Coordinates of C-alpha atoms and ligand atoms in Angstrom, one line a residue:
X1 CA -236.6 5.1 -79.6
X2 CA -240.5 6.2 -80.1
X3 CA -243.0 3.9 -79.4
X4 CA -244.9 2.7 -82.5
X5 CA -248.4 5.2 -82.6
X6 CA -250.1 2.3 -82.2
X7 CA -247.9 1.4 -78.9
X8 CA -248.6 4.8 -77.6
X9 CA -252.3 5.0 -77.9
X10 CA -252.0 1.7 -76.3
X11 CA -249.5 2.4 -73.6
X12 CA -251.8 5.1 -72.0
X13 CA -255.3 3.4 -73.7
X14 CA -253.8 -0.4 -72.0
X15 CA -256.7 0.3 -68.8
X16 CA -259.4 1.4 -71.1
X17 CA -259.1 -1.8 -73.7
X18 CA -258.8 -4.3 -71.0
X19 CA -261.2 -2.6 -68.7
X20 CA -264.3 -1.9 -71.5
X21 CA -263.6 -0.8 -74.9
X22 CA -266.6 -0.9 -76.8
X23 CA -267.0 -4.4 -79.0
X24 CA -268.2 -2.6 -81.7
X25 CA -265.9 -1.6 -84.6
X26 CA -265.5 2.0 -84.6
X27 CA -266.0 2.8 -87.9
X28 CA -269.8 1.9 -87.4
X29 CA -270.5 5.2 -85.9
X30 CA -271.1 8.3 -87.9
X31 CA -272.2 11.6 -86.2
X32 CA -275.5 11.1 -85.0
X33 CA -277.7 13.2 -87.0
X34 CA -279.3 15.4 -85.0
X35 CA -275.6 16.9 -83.7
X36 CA -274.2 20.3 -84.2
X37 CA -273.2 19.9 -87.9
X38 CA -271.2 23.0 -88.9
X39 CA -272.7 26.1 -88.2
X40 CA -271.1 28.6 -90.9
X41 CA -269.5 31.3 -89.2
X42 CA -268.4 34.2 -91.2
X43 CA -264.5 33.5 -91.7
X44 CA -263.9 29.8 -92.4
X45 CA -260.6 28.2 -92.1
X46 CA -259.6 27.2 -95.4
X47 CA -260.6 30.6 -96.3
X48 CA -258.8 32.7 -93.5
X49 CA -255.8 34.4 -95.3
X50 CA -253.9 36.7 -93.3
X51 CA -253.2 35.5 -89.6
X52 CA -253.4 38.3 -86.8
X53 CA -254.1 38.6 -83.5
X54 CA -254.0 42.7 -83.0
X55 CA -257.0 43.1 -81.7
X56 CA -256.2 40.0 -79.0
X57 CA -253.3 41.5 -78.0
X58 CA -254.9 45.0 -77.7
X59 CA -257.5 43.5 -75.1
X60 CA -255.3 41.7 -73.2
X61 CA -252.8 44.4 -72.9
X62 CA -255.6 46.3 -71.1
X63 CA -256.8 43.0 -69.6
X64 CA -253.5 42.6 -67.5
X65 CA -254.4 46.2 -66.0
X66 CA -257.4 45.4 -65.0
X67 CA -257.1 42.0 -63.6
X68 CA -253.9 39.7 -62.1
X69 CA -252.5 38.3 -65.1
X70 CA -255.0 39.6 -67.6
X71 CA -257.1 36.6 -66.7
X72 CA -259.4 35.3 -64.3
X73 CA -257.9 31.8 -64.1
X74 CA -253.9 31.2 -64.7
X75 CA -253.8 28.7 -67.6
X76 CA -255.8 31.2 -70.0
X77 CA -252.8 33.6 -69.6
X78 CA -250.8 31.1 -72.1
X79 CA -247.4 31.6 -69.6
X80 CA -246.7 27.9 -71.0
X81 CA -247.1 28.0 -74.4
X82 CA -245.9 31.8 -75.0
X83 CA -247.2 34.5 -76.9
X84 CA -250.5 36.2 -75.4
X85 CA -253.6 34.5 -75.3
X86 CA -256.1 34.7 -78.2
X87 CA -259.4 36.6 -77.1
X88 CA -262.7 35.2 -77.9
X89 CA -265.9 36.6 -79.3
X90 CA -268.0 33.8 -79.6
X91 CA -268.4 29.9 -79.9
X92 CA -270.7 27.7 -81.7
X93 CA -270.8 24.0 -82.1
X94 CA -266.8 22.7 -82.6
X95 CA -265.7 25.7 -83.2
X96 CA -264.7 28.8 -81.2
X97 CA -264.0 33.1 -82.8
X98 CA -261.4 35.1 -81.7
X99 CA -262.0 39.2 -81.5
X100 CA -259.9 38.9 -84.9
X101 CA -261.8 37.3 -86.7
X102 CA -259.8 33.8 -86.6
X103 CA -261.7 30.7 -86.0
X104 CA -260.6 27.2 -84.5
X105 CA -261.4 24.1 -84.2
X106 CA -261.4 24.1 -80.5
X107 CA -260.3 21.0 -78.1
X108 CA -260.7 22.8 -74.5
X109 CA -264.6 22.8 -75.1
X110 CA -264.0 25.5 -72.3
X111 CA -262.2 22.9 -70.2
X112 CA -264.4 20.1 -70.4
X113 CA -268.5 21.2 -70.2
X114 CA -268.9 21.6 -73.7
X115 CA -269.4 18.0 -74.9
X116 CA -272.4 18.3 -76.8
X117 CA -270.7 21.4 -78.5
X118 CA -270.8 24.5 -77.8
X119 CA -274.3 27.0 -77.7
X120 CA -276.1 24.2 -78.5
X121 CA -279.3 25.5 -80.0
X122 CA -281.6 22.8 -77.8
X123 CA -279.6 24.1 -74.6
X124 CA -279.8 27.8 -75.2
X125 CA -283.9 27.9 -76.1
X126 CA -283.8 25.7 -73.0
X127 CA -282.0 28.6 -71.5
X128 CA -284.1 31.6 -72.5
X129 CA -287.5 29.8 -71.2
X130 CA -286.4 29.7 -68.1
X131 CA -284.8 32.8 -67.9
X132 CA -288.1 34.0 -68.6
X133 CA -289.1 32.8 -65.1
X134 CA -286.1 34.3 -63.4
X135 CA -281.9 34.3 -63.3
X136 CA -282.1 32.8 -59.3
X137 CA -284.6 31.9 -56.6
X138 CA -282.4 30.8 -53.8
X139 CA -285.4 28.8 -53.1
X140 CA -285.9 25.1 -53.9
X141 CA -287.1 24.8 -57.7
X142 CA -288.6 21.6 -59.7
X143 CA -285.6 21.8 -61.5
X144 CA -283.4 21.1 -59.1
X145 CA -285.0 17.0 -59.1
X146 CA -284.6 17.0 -62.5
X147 CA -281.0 17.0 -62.5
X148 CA -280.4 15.6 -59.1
X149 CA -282.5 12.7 -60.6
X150 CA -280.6 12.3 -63.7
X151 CA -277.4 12.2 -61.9
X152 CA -278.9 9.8 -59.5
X153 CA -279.4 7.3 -62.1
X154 CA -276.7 7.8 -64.0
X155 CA -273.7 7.7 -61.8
X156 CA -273.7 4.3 -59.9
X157 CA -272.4 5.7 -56.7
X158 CA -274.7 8.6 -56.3
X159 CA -277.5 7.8 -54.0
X160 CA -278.3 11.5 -53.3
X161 CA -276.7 14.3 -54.4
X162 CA -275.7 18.3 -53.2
X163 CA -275.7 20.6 -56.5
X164 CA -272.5 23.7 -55.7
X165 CA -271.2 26.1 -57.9
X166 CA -267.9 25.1 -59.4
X167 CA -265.5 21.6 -58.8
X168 CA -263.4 23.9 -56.0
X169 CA -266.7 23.8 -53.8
X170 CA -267.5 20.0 -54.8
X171 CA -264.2 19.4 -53.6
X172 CA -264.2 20.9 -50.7
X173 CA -267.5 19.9 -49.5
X174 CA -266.8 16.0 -49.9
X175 CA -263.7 16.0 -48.3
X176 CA -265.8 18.0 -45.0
X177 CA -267.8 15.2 -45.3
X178 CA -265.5 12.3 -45.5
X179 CA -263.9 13.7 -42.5
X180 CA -267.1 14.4 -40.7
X181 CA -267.8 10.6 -41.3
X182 CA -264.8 8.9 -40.8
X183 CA -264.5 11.0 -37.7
X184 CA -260.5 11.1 -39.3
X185 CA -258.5 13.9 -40.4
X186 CA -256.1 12.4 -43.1
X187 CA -256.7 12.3 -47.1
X188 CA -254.3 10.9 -49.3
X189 CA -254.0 12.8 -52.6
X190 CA -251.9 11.9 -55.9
X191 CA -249.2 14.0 -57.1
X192 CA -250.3 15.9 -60.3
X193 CA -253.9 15.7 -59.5
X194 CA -256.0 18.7 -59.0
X195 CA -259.0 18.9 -56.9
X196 CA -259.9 22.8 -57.1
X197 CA -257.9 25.5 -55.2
X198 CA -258.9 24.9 -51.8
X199 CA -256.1 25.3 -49.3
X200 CA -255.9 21.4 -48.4
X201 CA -255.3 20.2 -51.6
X202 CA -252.7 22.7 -53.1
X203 CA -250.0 20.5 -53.0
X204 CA -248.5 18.7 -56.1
X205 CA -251.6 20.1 -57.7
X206 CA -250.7 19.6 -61.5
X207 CA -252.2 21.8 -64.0
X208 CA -252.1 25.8 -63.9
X209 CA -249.8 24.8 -61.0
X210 CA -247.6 22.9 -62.3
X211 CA -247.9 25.1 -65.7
X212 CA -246.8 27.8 -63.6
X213 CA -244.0 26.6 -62.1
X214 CA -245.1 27.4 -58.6
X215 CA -244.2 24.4 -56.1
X216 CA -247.4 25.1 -53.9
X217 CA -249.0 28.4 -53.4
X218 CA -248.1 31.0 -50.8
X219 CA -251.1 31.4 -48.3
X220 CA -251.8 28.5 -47.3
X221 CA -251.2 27.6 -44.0
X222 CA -249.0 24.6 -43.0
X223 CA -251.9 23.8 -40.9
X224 CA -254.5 23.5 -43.8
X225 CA -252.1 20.8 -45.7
X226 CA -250.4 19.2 -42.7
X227 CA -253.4 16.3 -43.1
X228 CA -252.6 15.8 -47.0
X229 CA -250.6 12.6 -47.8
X230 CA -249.0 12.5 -51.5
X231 CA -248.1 9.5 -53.7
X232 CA -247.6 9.2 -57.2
X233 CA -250.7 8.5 -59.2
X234 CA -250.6 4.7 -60.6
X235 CA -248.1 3.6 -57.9
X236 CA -250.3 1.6 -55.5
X237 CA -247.2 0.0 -53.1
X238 CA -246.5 3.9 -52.6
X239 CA -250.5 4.2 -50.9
X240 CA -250.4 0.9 -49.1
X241 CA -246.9 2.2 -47.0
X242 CA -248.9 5.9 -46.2
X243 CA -251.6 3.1 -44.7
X244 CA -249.1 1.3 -42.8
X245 CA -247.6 4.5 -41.4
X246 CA -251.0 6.3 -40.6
X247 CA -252.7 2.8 -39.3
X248 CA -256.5 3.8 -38.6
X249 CA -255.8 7.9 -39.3
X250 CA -256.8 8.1 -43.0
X251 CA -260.6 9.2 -43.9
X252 CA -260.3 9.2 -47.7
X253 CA -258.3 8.8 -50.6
X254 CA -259.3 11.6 -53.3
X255 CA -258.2 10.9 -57.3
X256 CA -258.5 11.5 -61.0
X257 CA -259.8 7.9 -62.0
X258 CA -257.8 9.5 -64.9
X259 CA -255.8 12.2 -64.8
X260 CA -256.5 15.1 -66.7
X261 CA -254.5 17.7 -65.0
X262 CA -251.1 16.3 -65.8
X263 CA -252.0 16.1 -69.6
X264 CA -253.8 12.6 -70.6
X265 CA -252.7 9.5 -67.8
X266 CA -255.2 6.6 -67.9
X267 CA -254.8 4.4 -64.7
X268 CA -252.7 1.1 -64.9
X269 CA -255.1 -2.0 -65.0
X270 CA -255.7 -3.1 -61.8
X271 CA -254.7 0.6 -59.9
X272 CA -258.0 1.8 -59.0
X273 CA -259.5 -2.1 -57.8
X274 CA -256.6 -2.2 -55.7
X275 CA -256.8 1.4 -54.4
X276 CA -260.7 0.2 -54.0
X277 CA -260.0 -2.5 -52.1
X278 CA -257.6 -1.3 -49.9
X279 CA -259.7 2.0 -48.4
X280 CA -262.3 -0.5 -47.4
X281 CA -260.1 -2.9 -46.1
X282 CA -259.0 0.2 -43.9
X283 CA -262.5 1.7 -43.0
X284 CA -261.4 4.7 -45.3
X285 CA -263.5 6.5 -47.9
X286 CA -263.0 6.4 -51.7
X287 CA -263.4 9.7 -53.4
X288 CA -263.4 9.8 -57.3
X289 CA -263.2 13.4 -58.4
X290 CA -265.2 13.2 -61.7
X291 CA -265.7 17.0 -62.3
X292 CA -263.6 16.2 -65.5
X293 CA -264.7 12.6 -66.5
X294 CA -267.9 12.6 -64.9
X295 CA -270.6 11.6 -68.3
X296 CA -267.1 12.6 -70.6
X297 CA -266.0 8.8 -70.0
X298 CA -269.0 7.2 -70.6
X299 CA -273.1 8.5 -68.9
X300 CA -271.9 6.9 -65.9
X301 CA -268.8 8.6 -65.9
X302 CA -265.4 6.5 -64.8
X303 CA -266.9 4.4 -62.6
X304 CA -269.3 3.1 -65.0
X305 CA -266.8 3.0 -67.3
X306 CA -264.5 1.2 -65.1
X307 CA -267.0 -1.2 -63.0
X308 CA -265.8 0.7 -59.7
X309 CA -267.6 2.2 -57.2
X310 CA -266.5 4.8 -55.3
X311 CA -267.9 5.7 -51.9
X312 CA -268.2 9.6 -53.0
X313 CA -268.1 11.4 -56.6
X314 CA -267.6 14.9 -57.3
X315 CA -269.2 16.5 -60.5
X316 CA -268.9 19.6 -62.4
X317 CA -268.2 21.1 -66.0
X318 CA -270.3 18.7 -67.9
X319 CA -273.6 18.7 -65.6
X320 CA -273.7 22.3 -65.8
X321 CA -273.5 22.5 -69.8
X322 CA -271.3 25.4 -69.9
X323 CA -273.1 27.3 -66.7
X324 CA -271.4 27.2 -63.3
X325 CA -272.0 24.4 -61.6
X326 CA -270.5 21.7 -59.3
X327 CA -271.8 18.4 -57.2
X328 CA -270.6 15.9 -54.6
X329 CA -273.0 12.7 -54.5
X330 CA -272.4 9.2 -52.7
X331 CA -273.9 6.4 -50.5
X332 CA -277.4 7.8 -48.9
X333 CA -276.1 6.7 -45.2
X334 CA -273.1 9.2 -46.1
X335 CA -275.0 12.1 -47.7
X336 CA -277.8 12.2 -45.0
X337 CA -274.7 13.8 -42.7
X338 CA -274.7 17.4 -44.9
X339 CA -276.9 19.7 -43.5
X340 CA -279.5 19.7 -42.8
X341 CA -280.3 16.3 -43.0
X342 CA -277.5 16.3 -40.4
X343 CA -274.4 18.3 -38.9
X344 CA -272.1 18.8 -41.5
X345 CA -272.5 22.3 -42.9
X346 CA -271.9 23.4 -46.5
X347 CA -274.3 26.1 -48.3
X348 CA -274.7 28.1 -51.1
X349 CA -276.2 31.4 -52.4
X350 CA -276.4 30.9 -56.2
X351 CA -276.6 26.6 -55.3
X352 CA -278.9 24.6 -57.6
X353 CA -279.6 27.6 -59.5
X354 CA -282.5 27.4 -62.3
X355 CA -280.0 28.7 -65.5
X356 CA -277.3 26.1 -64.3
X357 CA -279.8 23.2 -63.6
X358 CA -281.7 24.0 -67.1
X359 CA -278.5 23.6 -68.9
X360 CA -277.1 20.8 -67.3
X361 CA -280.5 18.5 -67.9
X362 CA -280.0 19.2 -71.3
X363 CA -276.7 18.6 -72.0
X364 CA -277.1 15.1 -69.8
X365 CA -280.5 14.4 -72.2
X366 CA -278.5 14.5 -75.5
X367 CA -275.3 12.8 -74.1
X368 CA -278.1 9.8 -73.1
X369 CA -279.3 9.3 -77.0
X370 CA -277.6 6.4 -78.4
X371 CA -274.0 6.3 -80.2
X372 CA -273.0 9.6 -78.0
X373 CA -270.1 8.0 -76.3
X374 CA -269.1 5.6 -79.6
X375 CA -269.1 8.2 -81.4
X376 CA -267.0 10.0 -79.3
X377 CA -264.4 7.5 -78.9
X378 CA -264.3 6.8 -83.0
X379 CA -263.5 10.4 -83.0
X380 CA -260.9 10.9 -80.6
X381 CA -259.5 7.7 -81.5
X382 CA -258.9 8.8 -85.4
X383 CA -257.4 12.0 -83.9
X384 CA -254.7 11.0 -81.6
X385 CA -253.6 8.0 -83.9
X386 CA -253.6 10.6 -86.4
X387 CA -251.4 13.0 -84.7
X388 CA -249.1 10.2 -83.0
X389 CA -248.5 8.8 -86.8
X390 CA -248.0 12.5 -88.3
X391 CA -245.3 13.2 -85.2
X392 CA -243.5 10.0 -85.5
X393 CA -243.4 10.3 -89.4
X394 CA -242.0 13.7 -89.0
X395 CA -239.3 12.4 -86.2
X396 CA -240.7 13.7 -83.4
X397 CA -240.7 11.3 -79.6
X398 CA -244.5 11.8 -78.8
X399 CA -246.3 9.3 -76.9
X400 CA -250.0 9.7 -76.0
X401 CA -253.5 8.1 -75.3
X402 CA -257.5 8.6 -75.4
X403 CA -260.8 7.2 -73.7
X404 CA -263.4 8.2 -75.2
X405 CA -263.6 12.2 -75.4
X406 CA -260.5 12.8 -73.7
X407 CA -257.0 12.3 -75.1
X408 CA -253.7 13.7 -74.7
X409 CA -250.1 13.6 -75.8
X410 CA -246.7 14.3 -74.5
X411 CA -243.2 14.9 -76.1
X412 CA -241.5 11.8 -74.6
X413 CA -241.3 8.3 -75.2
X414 CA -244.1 7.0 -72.4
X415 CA -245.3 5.4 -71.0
X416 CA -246.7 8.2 -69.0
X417 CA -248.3 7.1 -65.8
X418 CA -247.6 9.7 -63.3
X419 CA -246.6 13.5 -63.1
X420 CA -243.0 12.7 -63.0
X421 CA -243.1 11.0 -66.1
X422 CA -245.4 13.8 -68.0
X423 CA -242.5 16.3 -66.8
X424 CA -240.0 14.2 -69.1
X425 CA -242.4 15.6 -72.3
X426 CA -240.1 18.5 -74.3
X427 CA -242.6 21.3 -73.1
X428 CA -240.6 23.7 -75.2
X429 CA -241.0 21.7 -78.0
X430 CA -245.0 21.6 -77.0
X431 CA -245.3 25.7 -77.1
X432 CA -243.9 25.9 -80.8
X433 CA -246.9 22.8 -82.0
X434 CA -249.1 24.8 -79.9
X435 CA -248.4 28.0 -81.6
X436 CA -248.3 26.3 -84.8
X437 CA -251.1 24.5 -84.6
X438 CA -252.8 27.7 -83.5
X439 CA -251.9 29.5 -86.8
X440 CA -253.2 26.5 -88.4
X441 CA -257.0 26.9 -86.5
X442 CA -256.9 24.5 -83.9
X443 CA -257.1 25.4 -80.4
X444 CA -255.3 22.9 -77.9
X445 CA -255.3 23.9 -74.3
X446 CA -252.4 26.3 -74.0
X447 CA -250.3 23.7 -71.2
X448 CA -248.5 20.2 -71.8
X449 CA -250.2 19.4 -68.5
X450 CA -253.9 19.8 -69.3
X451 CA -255.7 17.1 -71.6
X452 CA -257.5 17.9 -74.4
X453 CA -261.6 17.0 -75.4
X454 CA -263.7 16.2 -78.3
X455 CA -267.7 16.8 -78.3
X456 CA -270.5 15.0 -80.6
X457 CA -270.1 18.4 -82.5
X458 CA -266.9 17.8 -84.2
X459 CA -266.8 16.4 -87.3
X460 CA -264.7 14.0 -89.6
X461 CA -263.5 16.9 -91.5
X462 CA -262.7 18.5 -87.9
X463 CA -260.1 15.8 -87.8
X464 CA -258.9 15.3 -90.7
X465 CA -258.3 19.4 -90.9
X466 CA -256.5 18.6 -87.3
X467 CA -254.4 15.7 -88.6
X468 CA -253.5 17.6 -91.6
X469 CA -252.6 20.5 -89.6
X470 CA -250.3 18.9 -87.0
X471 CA -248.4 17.4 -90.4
X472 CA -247.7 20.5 -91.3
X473 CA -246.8 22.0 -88.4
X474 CA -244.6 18.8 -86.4
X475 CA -242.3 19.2 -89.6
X476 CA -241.2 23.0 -89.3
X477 CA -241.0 22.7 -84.8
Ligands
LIG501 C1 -260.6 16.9 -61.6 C2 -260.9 18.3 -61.2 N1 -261.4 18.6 -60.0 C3 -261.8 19.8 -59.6 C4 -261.6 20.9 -60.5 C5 -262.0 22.2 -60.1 O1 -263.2 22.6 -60.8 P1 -263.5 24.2 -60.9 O2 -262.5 24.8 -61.9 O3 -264.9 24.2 -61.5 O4 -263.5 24.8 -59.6 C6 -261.1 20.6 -61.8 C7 -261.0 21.8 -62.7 O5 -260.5 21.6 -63.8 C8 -260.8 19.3 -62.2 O6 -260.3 19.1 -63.4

């Protein structure tokens, strides 16, 4: 039997209300008026007639000569959802083009940076000054403190901060560093999580991994994973035994304070306290991997949002506004070991770079204005309920959840709170409301296992078109 949609939104959102739901009804917010409201593009979709994708499948064709796949990351390739992926021209605010002409309402906000929308006018005449001054200096710049500053003082557990080039290198640099401090070799990661593609933590990865079927990857030595402890996210007797069997062995624990690379899985009350509590009862580190929820959650990211804080955080997407971009940030005493303030080495060529850093301060500058984060949790909220009533009207088992721009649903009863649980959702059932919805104009991320984000670019009508959409479309799957 389906949960109420109610009981769904509640069953994943049961952390978020307890933990800090705003007090303030959510119909208060409107879209803050100096957002992205509706740039016209050419083709609108009310008035887009004839649905093709020729062209799309003409590029990719030749894209699939060219590179492994057709794409340079796996998920794009749609293996998931079927078909061929759609191929696009441009983006602007909520919306994104296709080389056909089609537009969508887009919820990947490519993967997560786009929360402001997307080409923000602010960000790209931000852009162009400094290009003026030069694409890279590999030299310190005053932008460079900008952004390390904002971050500072938004993200409670970042005392200093190291500015990469992508999650991957975040990821790999903190968990160098929680070694090199703990003097321990040990992590303990959750299954369905994904930290980047760095040999130590491709295993029970989630996302294009698990999209793809592939168990782990070939390539990576035994050696390079032999350190890497697994439980199931949300199951914290599961952690405590990995403690009792590696007694005084573990440097760090690494997690998704919630998941987004299993589809949408908000921690159980209590989860991340206890998992908290018992790294520093065990002179281990706790690593929060915030590349996704990092100032998506709330400025301060999930550890603001959940009054937790972590020893390390790892950044990314967000605080590069759309430009590549990555950071790992913690306690001062624990920083001052990366070189050069000390011995740990990690470096970068295109590190701190001025495009990145420009984009990134002003993407974090509009997120700070007031009714950013309300308004992106009225949003999100009206869109999930509205897709979990139009499912359950139509017959469908769909369970599913939000925090404030992040949300997700699954073709299964729920309560989802691990990777085991999401693999229970119909994911064939998922790639005919993907294609439909795609026909529709609305671009979801082409997996079951990936969640899905607003921006303070969408609009009402954005959701009501959505909801209307998936109506249509959950009663012909
Ligand atoms: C939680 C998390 N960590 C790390 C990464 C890796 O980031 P990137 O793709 O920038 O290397 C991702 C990417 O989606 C992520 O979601």
């Amino acid at each position: 039997m389906a949960n109420s949609g109610a009981a769904a939104v509640v069953g994943f959102g049961l952390s978020c209300s307890s933990v800090k739901l705003s007090q303030t009804p959510i119909s208060q917010f409107s879209q803050p008026s100096r957002r992205f409201c509706g740039v016209k593009m050419a083709v609108s979709l009310d008035e887009k007639k004839n649905f093709t994708l020729k062209k799309s499948e003409e590029a990719f064709n030749a894209a699939k000569e060219l590179m492994p796949g057709g794409v340079n990351s796996p998920v794009r390739a749609f293996k998931s959802v079927g078909g061929q992926p759609i191929v696009i021209d441009s983006v602007k605010g909520s919306r994104m083009r296709d080389i056909d002409g089609n537009e969508y309402i887009d919820y990947v906000g490519s993967w997560g940076p786009a929360i402001i929308g997307h080409a923000d006018d602010e960000v790209l005449a931000a852009l162009a000054d400094t290009m003026k001054k030069g694409t890279s200096f590999g030299a310190p710049c005053l932008l460079e403190n900008v952004l390390a500053e904002m971050v500072i003082a938004a993200v409670p557990s970042i005392e200093m901060v190291r500015f990469v080039n992508s999650g991957t290198e975040a990821c790999m640099g903190v968990l160098r560093l929680a070694r090199a401090f703990t003097r321990r070799q040990k992590i303990i990661k959750f299954e369905g999580c994904y930290h980047g593609h760095a040999d130590p933590f491709l295993v029970k990865a989630g996302s294009g991994v698990a999209t793809l079927g592939l168990p782990d990857s070939p390539g990576v030595p035994e050696a390079a994973t032999h350190d890497t402890l697994t439980a199931p996210y949300n199951d914290f007797s599961a952690v405590e035994e990995l403690f009792e069997t590696h007694k005084g062995e573990i440097a760090a624990i690494i997690l998704e304070p919630v998941v987004g690379n299993s589809g949408f899985i908000a921690p159980k009350p209590d989860f991340l306290t206890a998992i908290h509590e018992l790294t520093k009862d065990n002179g281990a580190l706790l690593i929060f991997d915030e590349v996704m929820t990092g100032f998506r959650l709330s400025y301060g990211g999930a550890q603001e949002y959940f009054g937790i804080t972590p020893d390390l955080t790892t950044l990314g997407k967000i605080i590069g506004g759309g430009l590549p971009v990555g950071a790992y940030g913690g306690r001062r005493e624990i920083m001052e070991m990366v070189a050069p303030a000390g011995p740990m080495y990690q470096a970068g060529t295109l590190s701190g770079n001025p495009l990145a850093m420009t984009a990134g301060i002003h993407t974090l500058k509009r997120l700070k204005e007031p009714g950013s984060y309300e308004y992106l949790n009225k949003i999100t909220s009206e869109l999930i309920q509205g897709i979990l009533d139009a499912g359950k009207k139509a017959g469908h088992t769909i369970s599913g959840g939000y925090i404030s721009g992040m949300f997700g649903f699954f073709f299964t009863e729920g309560p989802v709170y691990n990777f085991s649980d999401a693999k229970k959702s119909d994911t064939e059932k998922f790639a005919r409301f993907y294609r439909g919805m795609l026909e529709e104009g609305v671009y979801f991320a082409p997996s079951q296992f990936e969640a899905g984000f607003t921006s303070l670019a969408h609009t009402s009508e954005d959701i009501q078109h959505t909801i209307a959409a998936a109506e249509k479309v959950f009663r012909r799957i």
